[in-house]
Amino acid sequence: MKSHAKAVVIGGGVVGCSVLYHLAKAGWTDIMLIERSELTSGSSWHAAGGFHTLNGDPNVAKLQAYTVQLYREIEALSGQSCSLHLTGGVMMADTPERMDFLRLAHAKGRYLGMDTELITPSEAKAMFPLMDETNFVGAMWDPVEGHLDPSGTTHAYAKAARKLGAEIVLRNRVVELTQEVDGTWNVVTEQGTVKAEHVVNCGGLWAREIGRMVGVELPLLAMEHMYLLTEPMPEVEEFNKSTGREMIGVMDFKGEIYTRQERNGILLGTYEKACKPWSPVNTPWDFGHELLQPDIDRIAPSLEIGFKHFPGIEKAGIKQIINGPFTFALDGNPLVGPVQGLTNFWCACAVMAGFSQGGGVGLALSNWMVHGDPGFDVWGMDVARFGEWATLRYTNAKVRENYSRRFSIRFPNEELPAARPAQTTPLYDTMLANNAVMGDSWGLETPLWFAPKGTEPKDIVSFHRSNDFGPIGEEVRATREKVGVTEIANFAKYEVSGLGSEDFLNRLMTNRMPKTGRIVLTPMLNEFGRLIGDFTIAKAGEERFMIWSSSAAQKYHMRWFEKHLPKDGPGASQVRIHRFDQTLVGLSIAGPKSRDLLQKLVDVDVSTKAFRFMDFREMAVGGAPCMVNRITYTGDLGYEIWMAPAYQRLVYKAIKDAGEEFGLVDFGMRALLSMRLEKNFPTWFRELRPIYGPFEGAMDRFVKLEKNGFIGCEAAAREQAEGPKLRRVSFIVDAADADVMGDEPIWAKVGGKDYGTVEKPHGYGAPRFDADGKEVPGSRAAEGASAVRGIVDGDWRVVGWVTSGGYAHYIKKSMAQGYVPAALAADESAGLFEIEILGSRRRARINVEPPFDPSGEKMRT
C-alpha cells in the first residue's frame, strides 16, 4: 500500500467503486480505495439489484438515467458483465389519487426525455400475467427499468477503475482520520497511514462511523429490508417461452411491494409500515457477509395485499427470504458533496438505490472534486441540505417514516409528522392557539395557514384545491386591503463583519453593496455563472452587514462563504461570518395600513421620507430592540422586524394590540407565497437554482457587470452577450380545480418553428474543461442534455417546464412560473401556451408585468 494519494475513497461498495472509477476517468490516477473487508461486503452484495430512472426529484431522475446508460460502458472497459436485464416496468395505481400521481410523473417524463406511457391495467397484465387487473385503475409503463447482478456490477466499476490507474486495497480497515495544518489528511489504517489531499466517505453501513472520526454526525440510518424469492413457477416459464422475453418489474403502491422475475421465479420485496432500524446507534465493524433473521410476520400485511393483487404469486413456494440492512437519509435521497466546516472531506453515502443512482453519484462527485462543480443540480442529494437539528434520534424517527412511506404518495400540501416539533419559536403555542396549521421549514415549525375558529386546523391532503383554499384567500385579501402579520423566523440570517467585509461581499455578490442604512437585493453566482444564492443585504454599519436568504440553504451557503474567505492580505483574518439560525427571529407586517401600525409601535418617524423603501434601521418596536427592513416578500408596503427570541412574544403582542383598529390578520406561509406570485417574484431552489444563469432567471437588474471581479462575472457577461437560451416567465393559467405544483411541462403552439436546443431542466451535461481549467463553452449542452423540443403533438411542442405556482388569491387567477426559450419569453399572445396539470393541458398566457401593482408604486409609497 502506498503512503501518499491525491484522494482516498473509503468503502468498497457499488458507490465507492463508482466514485473511484469516475475520479480515474476524470484524470485523477493517484487515487486509492480502501475497504475493510472485500468488495460488496456491506449492502451491495445482498441488494435486489433493480434499477429505474423515475424519481420524485427530477434532478435525481437525470442522474439515475445516466447510471443506467453507464453500465454498457463499464462492461466494455472492464470485461466484467453486469448481467443487465432491461425488462421495463410498470407502476400500478389502485385509486384515482394514485392515478393522478402517475399523471404527474408521466408529465415530468415528457421533458426529462423519458419514454413513459400511461396504460390500462389490462395492458399491464399482458406483460405481467400474475396480476389480477381488477384491483387497479391504471398504470404507467417505463421501458428503462430492469435488474442486474450487484456483485458483477460492483466489480465492473472496480476493474474499470484499476484499468485507468486507480489502486484498491482490501481487508484493511480505516481506524482514524486526522488533518494537518496544511489541510492534508492522515488516513490511518490497520496496515499503515496514507497521506491524502482528499478523503471520500463511501462507508455505506459504516458511513456514520467514518463521519464521527472527523466530528460529523451524518443523518442516516440503516433499516432492515426484506425480499423473498419464490420457487420456480410454471406460469413464469410459460410466459418466457411463449413471448421470448422476461416478465416486467411491477411496483404496487397499495401493497408497498415491488416484484420482478428472478430466474424461473419471482422476487418480491416490501417496504412495510412496521419497519425496523438496524444498529441505530453504532454499526459493528465485524458485520459483513451476514444476513439478518427474516421476520415474515412483520411483512405479512404487505404480502396479504400483494397476494390479492398478484394471485399467481400466492400459490408459489418460498425458496428464500433475504433480510439485510440498507442505509437511508431522512428523505430517502443520498448524502453527497463536501461537508461544511471541513476541508476536502467528501460524502457519497446513504445511497439506498445504489444500482439506480450509484453511477450518477460518482459522476457528480468526481466533477465536484476535480472541477469544483458537480455539473448537475444536485441539491436533492447535497449533504448540506440538513441542519444541526437532524440529530441521531431525529434521524431515527424520520428515516423510519420515510421507509414506511416509500411507496406512498406525497401530496403537495402534506406535512409529515415524525420527529415534530423539533425547533419552535417563542410564538409556537400562540400560533397553535390561533388555530394555525403548522409546517416543517428546515426543521422549524412555521405557520402555513390559519383555520377558521371552530374548525380543525388540519390539511385535507390532495392534488386539487383543498380546505385551505378559502382561508388563505381571506388572509391574502385582508393583508392586501388592510394589514397582516406573519412569522418569518424561517429565513436564514447572517452577519458579516470585520475589516474587508465589504470587499468580501462585493467579490461574492453580483450587485453593489449598499450604503449604510440601505438594502440591496443580489444574486450570488458560482464560477460558471450559475445562480447559487439570492440575498437581501443591509449595511448596518461600517464593515458590518446583515444578510437574509433561504433557510434551507444555510449550510450550503456557509460552505461557500467559508471557501471564499480571504486567505491572503490585510483582510485575511478580519472577516467574520456569524450564522444566527434561531438566535434571531422575525415578524413581517404588510399591507396598506402597515406604516400606520408600525408608527404606533415606535418612537421614531417612519413616514415615507424618513423611512424609505429599502431602508434599514435599528429601533425599538413595542419596547423591544429590533432591526427593521422596509421591504416585504408580499410586494406591498411592508416591513420585516427582527429581534432576539426573548423579545418575540412582546413584539407580537404589541403588533396584535395596536393592529386591532386597522383590521390586522395573521397570515401564513402559503398566503405569502400566493402574494409573491402576483408580483412575479421568484423563489430560491424553485426558480433560482444552479442550473440557471442570472439572465435566464430574469435577475438582470441585480447584476452589475461593470462591478468587475465578482465570482462568475465573466460567465455572466458571456451569457448576456450571447443572450440567454432560456428565460423565466410568469403565466396566468386557465386552471380548473387544481393548480400547478412544479415540474409540469409547458407546451407551445409553435408549428415548425425551431427555437434551438433547450436543455432538459433540473440538470445539465457534465462540463468539460480546457487545459487552463476553464469550462468549454456549450459543453454541458453537448453532453447528455438533450432537447425537449422533440416532444411533439401536431403544431404543439413541449418547450419548457414549470418551476412553481399556485393560486393568486387577490387577482383570483391561477399562476405559474417556469422557463421557456428566450425567443418566446415576451410573447403574451393568447392561445400560444398550454400547461399540463394532472394529465389535462390547460391554456396559459405569459404576463410580462406582474398583475399586482406592476409599477411597484405600493411598496415604494
PDB file of N, CA and C in Angstrom, residues 717-783:
ATOM      1  N   ALA A 717     -21.237  37.738 -18.080  1.00  0.00           N
ATOM      2  CA  ALA A 717     -21.084  38.662 -19.205  1.00  0.00           C
ATOM      3  C   ALA A 717     -21.259  37.931 -20.532  1.00  0.00           C
ATOM      4  N   ARG A 718     -20.729  36.721 -20.597  1.00  0.00           N
ATOM      5  CA  ARG A 718     -20.877  35.925 -21.811  1.00  0.00           C
ATOM      6  C   ARG A 718     -22.344  35.564 -22.035  1.00  0.00           C
ATOM      7  N   GLU A 719     -23.054  35.239 -20.957  1.00  0.00           N
ATOM      8  CA  GLU A 719     -24.479  34.923 -21.085  1.00  0.00           C
ATOM      9  C   GLU A 719     -25.246  36.121 -21.610  1.00  0.00           C
ATOM     10  N   GLN A 720     -24.940  37.296 -21.093  1.00  0.00           N
ATOM     11  CA  GLN A 720     -25.636  38.498 -21.549  1.00  0.00           C
ATOM     12  C   GLN A 720     -25.316  38.793 -23.015  1.00  0.00           C
ATOM     13  N   ALA A 721     -24.035  38.670 -23.373  1.00  0.00           N
ATOM     14  CA  ALA A 721     -23.617  38.986 -24.739  1.00  0.00           C
ATOM     15  C   ALA A 721     -24.231  38.022 -25.749  1.00  0.00           C
ATOM     16  N   GLU A 722     -24.246  36.753 -25.426  1.00  0.00           N
ATOM     17  CA  GLU A 722     -24.776  35.745 -26.340  1.00  0.00           C
ATOM     18  C   GLU A 722     -26.291  35.678 -26.285  1.00  0.00           C
ATOM     19  N   GLY A 723     -26.844  36.175 -25.187  1.00  0.00           N
ATOM     20  CA  GLY A 723     -28.280  36.080 -24.985  1.00  0.00           C
ATOM     21  C   GLY A 723     -28.635  34.773 -24.323  1.00  0.00           C
ATOM     22  N   PRO A 724     -29.421  34.803 -23.274  1.00  0.00           N
ATOM     23  CA  PRO A 724     -29.785  33.556 -22.601  1.00  0.00           C
ATOM     24  C   PRO A 724     -30.644  32.667 -23.499  1.00  0.00           C
ATOM     25  N   LYS A 725     -30.423  31.358 -23.396  1.00  0.00           N
ATOM     26  CA  LYS A 725     -31.248  30.428 -24.165  1.00  0.00           C
ATOM     27  C   LYS A 725     -32.652  30.333 -23.594  1.00  0.00           C
ATOM     28  N   LEU A 726     -32.730  30.413 -22.275  1.00  0.00           N
ATOM     29  CA  LEU A 726     -33.997  30.288 -21.571  1.00  0.00           C
ATOM     30  C   LEU A 726     -34.337  31.607 -20.900  1.00  0.00           C
ATOM     31  N   ARG A 727     -35.578  31.722 -20.445  1.00  0.00           N
ATOM     32  CA  ARG A 727     -35.963  32.900 -19.687  1.00  0.00           C
ATOM     33  C   ARG A 727     -37.085  32.510 -18.727  1.00  0.00           C
ATOM     34  N   ARG A 728     -36.929  32.973 -17.485  1.00  0.00           N
ATOM     35  CA  ARG A 728     -38.004  32.766 -16.503  1.00  0.00           C
ATOM     36  C   ARG A 728     -39.177  33.677 -16.837  1.00  0.00           C
ATOM     37  N   VAL A 729     -40.374  33.109 -16.834  1.00  0.00           N
ATOM     38  CA  VAL A 729     -41.580  33.867 -17.140  1.00  0.00           C
ATOM     39  C   VAL A 729     -42.670  33.498 -16.150  1.00  0.00           C
ATOM     40  N   SER A 730     -43.697  34.363 -16.091  1.00  0.00           N
ATOM     41  CA  SER A 730     -44.885  34.086 -15.295  1.00  0.00           C
ATOM     42  C   SER A 730     -46.074  33.897 -16.228  1.00  0.00           C
ATOM     43  N   PHE A 731     -46.942  32.972 -15.847  1.00  0.00           N
ATOM     44  CA  PHE A 731     -48.137  32.668 -16.627  1.00  0.00           C
ATOM     45  C   PHE A 731     -49.388  32.882 -15.782  1.00  0.00           C
ATOM     46  N   ILE A 732     -50.451  33.265 -16.437  1.00  0.00           N
ATOM     47  CA  ILE A 732     -51.796  33.098 -15.888  1.00  0.00           C
ATOM     48  C   ILE A 732     -52.391  31.884 -16.564  1.00  0.00           C
ATOM     49  N   VAL A 733     -52.907  30.964 -15.773  1.00  0.00           N
ATOM     50  CA  VAL A 733     -53.303  29.647 -16.266  1.00  0.00           C
ATOM     51  C   VAL A 733     -54.812  29.476 -16.137  1.00  0.00           C
ATOM     52  N   ASP A 734     -55.412  28.936 -17.175  1.00  0.00           N
ATOM     53  CA  ASP A 734     -56.843  28.621 -17.152  1.00  0.00           C
ATOM     54  C   ASP A 734     -57.023  27.270 -16.466  1.00  0.00           C
ATOM     55  N   ALA A 735     -56.801  27.265 -15.150  1.00  0.00           N
ATOM     56  CA  ALA A 735     -56.870  26.013 -14.391  1.00  0.00           C
ATOM     57  C   ALA A 735     -58.310  25.706 -14.006  1.00  0.00           C
ATOM     58  N   ALA A 736     -58.529  24.455 -13.617  1.00  0.00           N
ATOM     59  CA  ALA A 736     -59.848  24.041 -13.145  1.00  0.00           C
ATOM     60  C   ALA A 736     -59.830  24.051 -11.618  1.00  0.00           C
ATOM     61  N   ASP A 737     -59.815  22.871 -10.988  1.00  0.00           N
ATOM     62  CA  ASP A 737     -59.796  22.814  -9.528  1.00  0.00           C
ATOM     63  C   ASP A 737     -58.435  22.378  -9.001  1.00  0.00           C
ATOM     64  N   ALA A 738     -57.426  22.438  -9.858  1.00  0.00           N
ATOM     65  CA  ALA A 738     -56.066  22.095  -9.457  1.00  0.00           C
ATOM     66  C   ALA A 738     -55.104  23.082 -10.100  1.00  0.00           C
ATOM     67  N   ASP A 739     -54.129  23.514  -9.322  1.00  0.00           N
ATOM     68  CA  ASP A 739     -53.125  24.447  -9.806  1.00  0.00           C
ATOM     69  C   ASP A 739     -51.803  23.716  -9.995  1.00  0.00           C
ATOM     70  N   VAL A 740     -50.858  24.372 -10.651  1.00  0.00           N
ATOM     71  CA  VAL A 740     -49.556  23.734 -10.856  1.00  0.00           C
ATOM     72  C   VAL A 740     -48.876  23.523  -9.506  1.00  0.00           C
ATOM     73  N   MET A 741     -48.028  22.510  -9.462  1.00  0.00           N
ATOM     74  CA  MET A 741     -47.265  22.207  -8.250  1.00  0.00           C
ATOM     75  C   MET A 741     -45.772  22.331  -8.487  1.00  0.00           C
ATOM     76  N   GLY A 742     -45.373  22.376  -9.751  1.00  0.00           N
ATOM     77  CA  GLY A 742     -43.966  22.407 -10.116  1.00  0.00           C
ATOM     78  C   GLY A 742     -43.601  21.199 -10.932  1.00  0.00           C
ATOM     79  N   ASP A 743     -42.766  21.395 -11.942  1.00  0.00           N
ATOM     80  CA  ASP A 743     -42.251  20.341 -12.812  1.00  0.00           C
ATOM     81  C   ASP A 743     -43.228  19.896 -13.894  1.00  0.00           C
ATOM     82  N   GLU A 744     -44.305  20.647 -14.099  1.00  0.00           N
ATOM     83  CA  GLU A 744     -45.198  20.311 -15.217  1.00  0.00           C
ATOM     84  C   GLU A 744     -44.606  20.803 -16.541  1.00  0.00           C
ATOM     85  N   PRO A 745     -44.869  20.096 -17.653  1.00  0.00           N
ATOM     86  CA  PRO A 745     -44.382  20.549 -18.956  1.00  0.00           C
ATOM     87  C   PRO A 745     -45.188  21.727 -19.489  1.00  0.00           C
ATOM     88  N   ILE A 746     -44.485  22.614 -20.178  1.00  0.00           N
ATOM     89  CA  ILE A 746     -45.114  23.760 -20.842  1.00  0.00           C
ATOM     90  C   ILE A 746     -45.125  23.483 -22.349  1.00  0.00           C
ATOM     91  N   TRP A 747     -46.321  23.482 -22.936  1.00  0.00           N
ATOM     92  CA  TRP A 747     -46.482  23.263 -24.370  1.00  0.00           C
ATOM     93  C   TRP A 747     -46.647  24.610 -25.070  1.00  0.00           C
ATOM     94  N   ALA A 748     -46.169  24.706 -26.298  1.00  0.00           N
ATOM     95  CA  ALA A 748     -46.365  25.910 -27.106  1.00  0.00           C
ATOM     96  C   ALA A 748     -46.776  25.518 -28.520  1.00  0.00           C
ATOM     97  N   LYS A 749     -47.662  26.301 -29.083  1.00  0.00           N
ATOM     98  CA  LYS A 749     -48.113  26.070 -30.453  1.00  0.00           C
ATOM     99  C   LYS A 749     -47.173  26.820 -31.385  1.00  0.00           C
ATOM    100  N   VAL A 750     -46.066  26.170 -31.709  1.00  0.00           N
ATOM    101  CA  VAL A 750     -45.020  26.842 -32.487  1.00  0.00           C
ATOM    102  C   VAL A 750     -44.902  26.292 -33.903  1.00  0.00           C
ATOM    103  N   GLY A 751     -45.733  25.296 -34.234  1.00  0.00           N
ATOM    104  CA  GLY A 751     -45.681  24.736 -35.572  1.00  0.00           C
ATOM    105  C   GLY A 751     -44.317  24.169 -35.874  1.00  0.00           C
ATOM    106  N   GLY A 752     -43.775  24.517 -37.030  1.00  0.00           N
ATOM    107  CA  GLY A 752     -42.458  24.006 -37.408  1.00  0.00           C
ATOM    108  C   GLY A 752     -41.311  24.885 -36.976  1.00  0.00           C
ATOM    109  N   LYS A 753     -41.586  25.939 -36.203  1.00  0.00           N
ATOM    110  CA  LYS A 753     -40.519  26.848 -35.797  1.00  0.00           C
ATOM    111  C   LYS A 753     -39.542  26.140 -34.866  1.00  0.00           C
ATOM    112  N   ASP A 754     -38.282  26.471 -35.041  1.00  0.00           N
ATOM    113  CA  ASP A 754     -37.225  25.852 -34.248  1.00  0.00           C
ATOM    114  C   ASP A 754     -36.615  26.919 -33.352  1.00  0.00           C
ATOM    115  N   TYR A 755     -36.756  26.733 -32.070  1.00  0.00           N
ATOM    116  CA  TYR A 755     -36.204  27.696 -31.118  1.00  0.00           C
ATOM    117  C   TYR A 755     -34.893  27.215 -30.518  1.00  0.00           C
ATOM    118  N   GLY A 756     -34.267  26.269 -31.187  1.00  0.00           N
ATOM    119  CA  GLY A 756     -32.957  25.812 -30.740  1.00  0.00           C
ATOM    120  C   GLY A 756     -33.065  24.718 -29.706  1.00  0.00           C
ATOM    121  N   THR A 757     -31.924  24.148 -29.407  1.00  0.00           N
ATOM    122  CA  THR A 757     -31.877  23.070 -28.431  1.00  0.00           C
ATOM    123  C   THR A 757     -32.051  23.636 -27.037  1.00  0.00           C
ATOM    124  N   VAL A 758     -33.108  23.213 -26.377  1.00  0.00           N
ATOM    125  CA  VAL A 758     -33.352  23.610 -24.993  1.00  0.00           C
ATOM    126  C   VAL A 758     -32.969  22.438 -24.109  1.00  0.00           C
ATOM    127  N   GLU A 759     -32.028  22.671 -23.220  1.00  0.00           N
ATOM    128  CA  GLU A 759     -31.576  21.569 -22.379  1.00  0.00           C
ATOM    129  C   GLU A 759     -32.695  21.086 -21.482  1.00  0.00           C
ATOM    130  N   LYS A 760     -32.609  19.811 -21.116  1.00  0.00           N
ATOM    131  CA  LYS A 760     -33.539  19.288 -20.128  1.00  0.00           C
ATOM    132  C   LYS A 760     -33.411  20.094 -18.839  1.00  0.00           C
ATOM    133  N   PRO A 761     -34.501  20.311 -18.149  1.00  0.00           N
ATOM    134  CA  PRO A 761     -34.423  21.047 -16.894  1.00  0.00           C
ATOM    135  C   PRO A 761     -33.790  20.214 -15.792  1.00  0.00           C
ATOM    136  N   HIS A 762     -33.494  20.898 -14.693  1.00  0.00           N
ATOM    137  CA  HIS A 762     -33.034  20.239 -13.474  1.00  0.00           C
ATOM    138  C   HIS A 762     -31.743  19.465 -13.674  1.00  0.00           C
ATOM    139  N   GLY A 763     -30.905  19.936 -14.538  1.00  0.00           N
ATOM    140  CA  GLY A 763     -29.617  19.273 -14.699  1.00  0.00           C
ATOM    141  C   GLY A 763     -29.017  19.701 -16.016  1.00  0.00           C
ATOM    142  N   TYR A 764     -27.727  19.608 -16.125  1.00  0.00           N
ATOM    143  CA  TYR A 764     -27.094  19.910 -17.396  1.00  0.00           C
ATOM    144  C   TYR A 764     -25.941  18.957 -17.561  1.00  0.00           C
ATOM    145  N   GLY A 765     -25.483  18.827 -18.769  1.00  0.00           N
ATOM    146  CA  GLY A 765     -24.450  17.845 -19.036  1.00  0.00           C
ATOM    147  C   GLY A 765     -23.186  18.115 -18.241  1.00  0.00           C
ATOM    148  N   ALA A 766     -22.414  17.083 -18.003  1.00  0.00           N
ATOM    149  CA  ALA A 766     -21.167  17.248 -17.267  1.00  0.00           C
ATOM    150  C   ALA A 766     -20.260  18.202 -18.033  1.00  0.00           C
ATOM    151  N   PRO A 767     -19.757  19.257 -17.382  1.00  0.00           N
ATOM    152  CA  PRO A 767     -18.920  20.214 -18.111  1.00  0.00           C
ATOM    153  C   PRO A 767     -17.585  19.612 -18.490  1.00  0.00           C
ATOM    154  N   ARG A 768     -17.023  20.129 -19.586  1.00  0.00           N
ATOM    155  CA  ARG A 768     -15.653  19.777 -19.961  1.00  0.00           C
ATOM    156  C   ARG A 768     -14.785  21.013 -19.771  1.00  0.00           C
ATOM    157  N   PHE A 769     -13.527  20.794 -19.485  1.00  0.00           N
ATOM    158  CA  PHE A 769     -12.638  21.893 -19.164  1.00  0.00           C
ATOM    159  C   PHE A 769     -11.417  21.847 -20.065  1.00  0.00           C
ATOM    160  N   ASP A 770     -10.899  23.039 -20.400  1.00  0.00           N
ATOM    161  CA  ASP A 770      -9.707  23.075 -21.228  1.00  0.00           C
ATOM    162  C   ASP A 770      -8.450  22.947 -20.369  1.00  0.00           C
ATOM    163  N   ALA A 771      -7.292  23.095 -20.991  1.00  0.00           N
ATOM    164  CA  ALA A 771      -6.025  22.872 -20.286  1.00  0.00           C
ATOM    165  C   ALA A 771      -5.811  23.878 -19.174  1.00  0.00           C
ATOM    166  N   ASP A 772      -6.468  25.038 -19.258  1.00  0.00           N
ATOM    167  CA  ASP A 772      -6.321  26.052 -18.217  1.00  0.00           C
ATOM    168  C   ASP A 772      -7.376  25.926 -17.125  1.00  0.00           C
ATOM    169  N   GLY A 773      -8.178  24.864 -17.203  1.00  0.00           N
ATOM    170  CA  GLY A 773      -9.197  24.653 -16.185  1.00  0.00           C
ATOM    171  C   GLY A 773     -10.476  25.431 -16.412  1.00  0.00           C
ATOM    172  N   LYS A 774     -10.626  26.075 -17.593  1.00  0.00           N
ATOM    173  CA  LYS A 774     -11.839  26.813 -17.897  1.00  0.00           C
ATOM    174  C   LYS A 774     -12.842  25.918 -18.606  1.00  0.00           C
ATOM    175  N   GLU A 775     -14.113  26.130 -18.287  1.00  0.00           N
ATOM    176  CA  GLU A 775     -15.151  25.311 -18.900  1.00  0.00           C
ATOM    177  C   GLU A 775     -15.253  25.601 -20.389  1.00  0.00           C
ATOM    178  N   VAL A 776     -15.357  24.539 -21.173  1.00  0.00           N
ATOM    179  CA  VAL A 776     -15.530  24.690 -22.619  1.00  0.00           C
ATOM    180  C   VAL A 776     -16.954  25.172 -22.882  1.00  0.00           C
ATOM    181  N   PRO A 777     -17.135  26.340 -23.504  1.00  0.00           N
ATOM    182  CA  PRO A 777     -18.491  26.854 -23.742  1.00  0.00           C
ATOM    183  C   PRO A 777     -19.348  25.840 -24.497  1.00  0.00           C
ATOM    184  N   GLY A 778     -20.574  25.662 -24.002  1.00  0.00           N
ATOM    185  CA  GLY A 778     -21.509  24.761 -24.664  1.00  0.00           C
ATOM    186  C   GLY A 778     -21.313  23.298 -24.361  1.00  0.00           C
ATOM    187  N   SER A 779     -20.287  22.964 -23.549  1.00  0.00           N
ATOM    188  CA  SER A 779     -20.008  21.542 -23.341  1.00  0.00           C
ATOM    189  C   SER A 779     -21.092  20.857 -22.532  1.00  0.00           C
ATOM    190  N   ARG A 780     -21.767  21.614 -21.686  1.00  0.00           N
ATOM    191  CA  ARG A 780     -22.832  20.997 -20.895  1.00  0.00           C
ATOM    192  C   ARG A 780     -23.959  20.533 -21.805  1.00  0.00           C
ATOM    193  N   ALA A 781     -24.336  21.386 -22.741  1.00  0.00           N
ATOM    194  CA  ALA A 781     -25.420  21.019 -23.650  1.00  0.00           C
ATOM    195  C   ALA A 781     -25.022  19.878 -24.566  1.00  0.00           C
ATOM    196  N   ALA A 782     -23.726  19.777 -24.843  1.00  0.00           N
ATOM    197  CA  ALA A 782     -23.273  18.772 -25.795  1.00  0.00           C
ATOM    198  C   ALA A 782     -23.190  17.385 -25.181  1.00  0.00           C
ATOM    199  N   GLU A 783     -23.225  17.327 -23.864  1.00  0.00           N
ATOM    200  CA  GLU A 783     -23.017  16.032 -23.226  1.00  0.00           C
ATOM    201  C   GLU A 783     -24.218  15.652 -22.375  1.00  0.00           C
TER     202      GLU A 783
END
